[in-house]
CSV table of C-alpha atoms and ligand atoms in Angstrom, one decimal:
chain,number,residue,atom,x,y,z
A,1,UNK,CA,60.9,8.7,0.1
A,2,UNK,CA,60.6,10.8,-2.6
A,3,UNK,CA,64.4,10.7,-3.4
A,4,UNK,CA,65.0,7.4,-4.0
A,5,UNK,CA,66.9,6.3,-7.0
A,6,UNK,CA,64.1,4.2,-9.6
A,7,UNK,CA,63.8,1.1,-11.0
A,8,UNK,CA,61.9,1.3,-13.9
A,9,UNK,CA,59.5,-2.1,-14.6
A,10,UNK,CA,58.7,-2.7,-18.7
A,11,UNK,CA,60.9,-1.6,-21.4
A,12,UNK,CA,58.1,-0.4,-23.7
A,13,UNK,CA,56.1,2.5,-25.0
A,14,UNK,CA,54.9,3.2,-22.2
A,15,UNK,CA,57.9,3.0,-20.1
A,16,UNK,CA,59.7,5.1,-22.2
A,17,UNK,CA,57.1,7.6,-21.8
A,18,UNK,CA,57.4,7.4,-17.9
A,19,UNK,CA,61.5,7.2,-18.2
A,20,UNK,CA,61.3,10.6,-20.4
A,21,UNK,CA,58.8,12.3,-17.5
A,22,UNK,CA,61.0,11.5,-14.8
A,23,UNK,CA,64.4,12.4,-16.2
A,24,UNK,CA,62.9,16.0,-17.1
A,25,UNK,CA,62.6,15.8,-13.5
A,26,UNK,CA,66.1,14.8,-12.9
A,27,UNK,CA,65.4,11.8,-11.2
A,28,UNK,CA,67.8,8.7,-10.9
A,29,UNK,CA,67.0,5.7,-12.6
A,30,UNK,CA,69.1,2.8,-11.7
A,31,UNK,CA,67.7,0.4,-13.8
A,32,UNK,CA,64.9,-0.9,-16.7
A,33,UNK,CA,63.9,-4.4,-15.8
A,34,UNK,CA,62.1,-6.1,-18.7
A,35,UNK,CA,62.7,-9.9,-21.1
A,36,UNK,CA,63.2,-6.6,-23.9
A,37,UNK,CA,63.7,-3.3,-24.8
A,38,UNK,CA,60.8,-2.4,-27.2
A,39,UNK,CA,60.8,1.1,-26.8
A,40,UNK,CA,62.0,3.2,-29.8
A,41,UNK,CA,64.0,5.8,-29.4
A,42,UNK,CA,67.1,5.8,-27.2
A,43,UNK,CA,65.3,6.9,-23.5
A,44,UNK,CA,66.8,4.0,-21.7
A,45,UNK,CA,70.5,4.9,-23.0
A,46,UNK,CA,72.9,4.7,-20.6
A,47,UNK,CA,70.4,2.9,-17.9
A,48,UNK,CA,71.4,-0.8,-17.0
A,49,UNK,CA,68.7,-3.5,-18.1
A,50,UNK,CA,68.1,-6.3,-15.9
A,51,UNK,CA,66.2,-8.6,-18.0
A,52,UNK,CA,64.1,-11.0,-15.3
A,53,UNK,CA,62.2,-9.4,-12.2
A,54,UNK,CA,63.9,-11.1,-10.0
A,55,UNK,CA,66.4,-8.8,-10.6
A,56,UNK,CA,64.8,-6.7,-8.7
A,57,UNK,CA,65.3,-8.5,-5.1
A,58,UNK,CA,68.7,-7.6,-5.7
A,59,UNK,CA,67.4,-4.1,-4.3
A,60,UNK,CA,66.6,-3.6,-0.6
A,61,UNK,CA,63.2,-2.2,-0.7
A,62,UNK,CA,63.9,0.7,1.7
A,63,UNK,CA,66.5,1.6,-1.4
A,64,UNK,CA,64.6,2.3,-4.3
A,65,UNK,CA,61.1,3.2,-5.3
A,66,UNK,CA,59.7,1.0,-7.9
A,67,UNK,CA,57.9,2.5,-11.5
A,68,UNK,CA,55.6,0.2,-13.0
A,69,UNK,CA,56.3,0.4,-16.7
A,70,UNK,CA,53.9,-2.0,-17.7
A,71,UNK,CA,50.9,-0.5,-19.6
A,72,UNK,CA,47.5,-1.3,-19.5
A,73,UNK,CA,45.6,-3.1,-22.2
A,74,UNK,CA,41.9,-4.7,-21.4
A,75,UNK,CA,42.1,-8.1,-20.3
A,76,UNK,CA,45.7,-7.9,-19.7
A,77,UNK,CA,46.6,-8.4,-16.0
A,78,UNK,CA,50.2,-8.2,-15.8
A,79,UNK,CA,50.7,-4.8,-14.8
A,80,UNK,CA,48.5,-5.4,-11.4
A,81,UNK,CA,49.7,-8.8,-11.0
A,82,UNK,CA,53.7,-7.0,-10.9
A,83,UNK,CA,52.5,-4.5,-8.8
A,84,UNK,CA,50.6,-6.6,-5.9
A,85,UNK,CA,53.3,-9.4,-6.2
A,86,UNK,CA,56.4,-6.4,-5.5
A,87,UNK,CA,53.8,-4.4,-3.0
A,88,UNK,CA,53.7,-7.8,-0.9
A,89,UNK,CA,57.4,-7.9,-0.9
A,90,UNK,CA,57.3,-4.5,0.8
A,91,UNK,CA,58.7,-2.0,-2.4
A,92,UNK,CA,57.1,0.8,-2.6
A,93,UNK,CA,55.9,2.3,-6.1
A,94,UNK,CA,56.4,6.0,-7.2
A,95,UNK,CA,53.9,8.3,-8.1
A,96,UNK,CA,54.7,10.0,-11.3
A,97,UNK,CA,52.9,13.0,-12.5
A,98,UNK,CA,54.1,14.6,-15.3
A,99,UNK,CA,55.4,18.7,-15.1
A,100,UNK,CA,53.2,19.7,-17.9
A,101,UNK,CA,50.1,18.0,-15.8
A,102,UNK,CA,48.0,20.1,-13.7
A,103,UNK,CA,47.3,18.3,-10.6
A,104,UNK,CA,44.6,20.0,-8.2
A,105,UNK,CA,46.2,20.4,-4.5
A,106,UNK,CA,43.1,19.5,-3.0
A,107,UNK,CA,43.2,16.0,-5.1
A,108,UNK,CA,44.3,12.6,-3.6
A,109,UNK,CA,46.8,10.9,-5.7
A,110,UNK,CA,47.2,7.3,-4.7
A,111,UNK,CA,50.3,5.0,-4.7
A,112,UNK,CA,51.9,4.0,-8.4
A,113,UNK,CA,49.4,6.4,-10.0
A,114,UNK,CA,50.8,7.7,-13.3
A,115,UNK,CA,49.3,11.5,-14.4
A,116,UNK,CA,51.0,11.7,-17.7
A,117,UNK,CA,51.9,14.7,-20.2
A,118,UNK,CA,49.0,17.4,-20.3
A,119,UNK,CA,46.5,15.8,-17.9
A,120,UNK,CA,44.1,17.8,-15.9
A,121,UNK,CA,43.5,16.4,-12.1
A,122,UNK,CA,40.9,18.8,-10.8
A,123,UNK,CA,39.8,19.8,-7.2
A,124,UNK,CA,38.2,17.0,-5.2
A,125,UNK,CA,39.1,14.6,-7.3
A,126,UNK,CA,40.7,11.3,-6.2
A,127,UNK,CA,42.7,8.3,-8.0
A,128,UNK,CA,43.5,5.3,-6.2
A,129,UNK,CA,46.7,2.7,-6.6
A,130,UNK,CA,48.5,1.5,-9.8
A,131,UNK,CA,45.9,3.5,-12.2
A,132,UNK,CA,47.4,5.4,-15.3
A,133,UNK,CA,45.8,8.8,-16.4
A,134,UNK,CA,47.2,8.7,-19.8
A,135,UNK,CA,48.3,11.9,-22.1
A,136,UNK,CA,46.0,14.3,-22.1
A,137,UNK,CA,43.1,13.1,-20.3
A,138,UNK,CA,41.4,15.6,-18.0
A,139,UNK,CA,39.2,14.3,-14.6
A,140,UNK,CA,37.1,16.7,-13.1
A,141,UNK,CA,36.1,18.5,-9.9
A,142,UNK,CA,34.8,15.6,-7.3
A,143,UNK,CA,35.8,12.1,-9.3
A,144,UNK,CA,36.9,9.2,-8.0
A,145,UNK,CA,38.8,6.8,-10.2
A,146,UNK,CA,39.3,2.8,-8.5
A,147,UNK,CA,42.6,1.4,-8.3
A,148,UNK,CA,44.1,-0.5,-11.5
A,149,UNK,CA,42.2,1.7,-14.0
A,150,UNK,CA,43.5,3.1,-17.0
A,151,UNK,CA,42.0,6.1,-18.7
A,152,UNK,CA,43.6,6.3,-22.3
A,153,UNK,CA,45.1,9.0,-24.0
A,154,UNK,CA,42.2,12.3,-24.2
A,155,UNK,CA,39.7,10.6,-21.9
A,156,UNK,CA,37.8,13.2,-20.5
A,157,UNK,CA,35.5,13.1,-17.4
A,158,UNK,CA,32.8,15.7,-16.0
A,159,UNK,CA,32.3,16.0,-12.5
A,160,UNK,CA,31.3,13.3,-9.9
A,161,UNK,CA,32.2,10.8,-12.3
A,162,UNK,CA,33.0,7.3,-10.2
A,163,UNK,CA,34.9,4.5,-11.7
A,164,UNK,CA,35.6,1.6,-9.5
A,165,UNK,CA,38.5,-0.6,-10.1
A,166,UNK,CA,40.1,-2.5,-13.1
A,167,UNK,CA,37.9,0.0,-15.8
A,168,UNK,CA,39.6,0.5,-18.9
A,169,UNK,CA,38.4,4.0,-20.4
A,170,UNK,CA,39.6,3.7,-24.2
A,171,UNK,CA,41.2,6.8,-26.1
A,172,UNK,CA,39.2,10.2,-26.8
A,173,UNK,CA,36.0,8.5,-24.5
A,174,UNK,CA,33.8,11.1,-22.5
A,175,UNK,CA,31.9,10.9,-19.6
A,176,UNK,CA,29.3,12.8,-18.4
A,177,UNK,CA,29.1,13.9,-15.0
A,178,UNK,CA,27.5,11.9,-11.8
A,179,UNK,CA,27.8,8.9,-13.8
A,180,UNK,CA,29.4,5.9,-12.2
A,181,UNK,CA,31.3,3.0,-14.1
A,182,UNK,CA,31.0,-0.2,-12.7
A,183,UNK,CA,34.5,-2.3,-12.0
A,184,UNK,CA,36.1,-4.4,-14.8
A,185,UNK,CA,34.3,-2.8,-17.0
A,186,UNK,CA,36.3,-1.5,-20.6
A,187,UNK,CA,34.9,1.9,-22.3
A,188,UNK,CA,35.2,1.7,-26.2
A,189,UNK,CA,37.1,4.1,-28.4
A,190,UNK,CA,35.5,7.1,-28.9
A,191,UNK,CA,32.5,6.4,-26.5
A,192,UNK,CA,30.2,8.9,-25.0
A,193,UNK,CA,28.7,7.7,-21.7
A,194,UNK,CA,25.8,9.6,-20.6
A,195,UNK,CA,24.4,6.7,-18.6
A,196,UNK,CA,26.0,5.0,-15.8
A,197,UNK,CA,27.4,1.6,-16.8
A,198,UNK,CA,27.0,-2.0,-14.4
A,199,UNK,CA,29.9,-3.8,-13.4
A,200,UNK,CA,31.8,-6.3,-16.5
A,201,UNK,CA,30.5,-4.2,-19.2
A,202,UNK,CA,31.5,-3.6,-22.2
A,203,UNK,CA,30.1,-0.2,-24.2
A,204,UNK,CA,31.4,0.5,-27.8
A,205,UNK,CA,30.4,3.0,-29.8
A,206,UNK,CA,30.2,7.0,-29.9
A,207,UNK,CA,26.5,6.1,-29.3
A,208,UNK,CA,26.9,4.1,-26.4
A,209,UNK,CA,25.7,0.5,-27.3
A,210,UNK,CA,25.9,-1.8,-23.4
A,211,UNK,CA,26.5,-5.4,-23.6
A,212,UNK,CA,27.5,-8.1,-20.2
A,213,UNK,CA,30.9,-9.6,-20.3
A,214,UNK,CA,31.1,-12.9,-18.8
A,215,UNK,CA,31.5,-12.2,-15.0
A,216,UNK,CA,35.2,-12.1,-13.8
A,217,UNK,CA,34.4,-11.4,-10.5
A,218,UNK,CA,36.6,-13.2,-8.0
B,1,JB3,O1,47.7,3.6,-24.6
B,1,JB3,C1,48.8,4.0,-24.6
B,1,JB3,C2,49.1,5.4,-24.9
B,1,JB3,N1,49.9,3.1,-24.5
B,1,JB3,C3,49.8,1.7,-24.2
B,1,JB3,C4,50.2,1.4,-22.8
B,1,JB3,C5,49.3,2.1,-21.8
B,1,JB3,O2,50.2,0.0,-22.6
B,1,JB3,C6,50.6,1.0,-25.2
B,1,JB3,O3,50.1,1.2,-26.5
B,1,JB3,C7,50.7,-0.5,-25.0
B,1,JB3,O4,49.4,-1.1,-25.2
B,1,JB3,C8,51.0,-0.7,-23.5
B,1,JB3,O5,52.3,-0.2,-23.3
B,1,JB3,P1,53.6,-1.2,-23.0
B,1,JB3,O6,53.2,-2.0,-21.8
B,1,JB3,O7,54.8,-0.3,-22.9
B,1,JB3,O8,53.6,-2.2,-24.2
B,1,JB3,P2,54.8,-2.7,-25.0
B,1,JB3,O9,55.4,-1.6,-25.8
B,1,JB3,O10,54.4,-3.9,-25.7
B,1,JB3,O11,56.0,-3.1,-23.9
B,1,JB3,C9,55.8,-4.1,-23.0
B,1,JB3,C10,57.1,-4.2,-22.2
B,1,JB3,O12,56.9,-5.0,-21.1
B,1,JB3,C11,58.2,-4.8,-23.1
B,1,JB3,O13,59.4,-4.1,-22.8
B,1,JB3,C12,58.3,-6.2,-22.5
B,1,JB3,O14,59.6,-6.8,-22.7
B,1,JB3,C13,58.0,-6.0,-21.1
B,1,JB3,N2,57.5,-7.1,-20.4
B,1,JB3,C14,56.6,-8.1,-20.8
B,1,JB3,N3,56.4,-9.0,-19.8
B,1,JB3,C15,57.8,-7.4,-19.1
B,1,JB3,C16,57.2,-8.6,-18.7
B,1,JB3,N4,58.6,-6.7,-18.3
B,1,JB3,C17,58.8,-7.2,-17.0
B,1,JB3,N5,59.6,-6.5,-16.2
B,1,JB3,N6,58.2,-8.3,-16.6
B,1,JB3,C18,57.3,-9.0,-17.4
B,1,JB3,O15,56.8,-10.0,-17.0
């Protein structure tokens, strides 16, 4: 499976970012699918854009491995809505970890996950579907990290840190260890969690300040 040419999903920042990882790696990209190509720079060059997702039924799913180029913004749900609606049409979606990561072999990396430039995956650790670790953040021994997370750019977690699904963990946050983050919950800027945080939260603040957010649960 591994082989398969791509089909890259988003034409942004942070597919751009993905594209550049994966042709280091000499991998084949057959296509961008997006309304737009945002992304600055000239990454997608020479790769054909297909500008509506349907596009991508064109594609047998046993042909191509799907890259979900969509990023990952608190209260934005495209980027798990493309990837459940594609997973349900049988496409599978890549796992991308960048060369210049260090990924633990005695981690679990789950389908879709992204483990971009400079990341640190260590031992034990385990991140479940569709969830970006983003440039240099480092997880460590024993974590778990839910499905449809995204831990910002220099996110950095101690040991035995849980976070269950649909967190967002904003840029240059830290986390101490055995802590758990409850699901949907989004992790300010800069914030330093020393105490574990219930489900919908929100926590701003370098001095972690905890407030509800209206209960999305489904
Ligand atoms: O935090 C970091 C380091 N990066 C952020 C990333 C994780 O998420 C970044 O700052 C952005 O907040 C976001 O990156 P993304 O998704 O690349 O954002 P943007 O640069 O706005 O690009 C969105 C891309 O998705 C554009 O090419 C849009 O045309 C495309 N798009 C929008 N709706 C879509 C759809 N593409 C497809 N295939 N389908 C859609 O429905």
């Amino acid at each position: 499976m591994k082989n398969k040419p791509l089909l890259i999903i988003g034409g942004g920042g942070h597919a751009a970012a993905l594209a550049e990882i994966l042709l280091k790696q000499n991998k084949k990209i057959v296509g961008v699918v997006a309304p737009e190509l945002i992304a600055v720079g000239n990454v997608f060059d020479g790769i054909e854009l297909f500008h509506n997702d349907d596009d991508i039924l064109k594609f047998n799913p046993q042909d191509v491995l799907l890259v979900n180029g969509i990023g990952s913004m608190p209260f934005k749900l495209l980027r798990e809505a493309i990837y459940n609606r594609f997973k349900k049409l049988g496409y599978e979606f890549a796992t991308v970890i960048a060369d210049s990561a260090i990924v633990s072999d005695y981690s679990v990396i789950g389908c879709g996950v992204q483990v971009m430039n400079n990341c640190v995956v260590n031992c034990g650790a385990a991140v479940r579907d569709n969830t970006i670790i983003n440039t240099s953040s480092s997880i460590d021994h024993d974590c778990i990290i839910g499905a449809h997370c995204h831990l910002a750019p220099g996110s950095t977690l101690s040991g035995q840190v849980v976070v269950e699904n649909n967190v967002h963990i904003a840029t240059g946050s830290n986390v101490i260890n055995n802590i758990t983050i409850g699901r949907n919950s989004i992790i300010g800027v800069g914030a330093n969690i020393t105490k574990s945080i219930p489900a919908n939260s929100i926590v701003y603040g370098a001095r972690a300040i905890v407030k509800g957010l209206e209960s999305n649960d489904s």
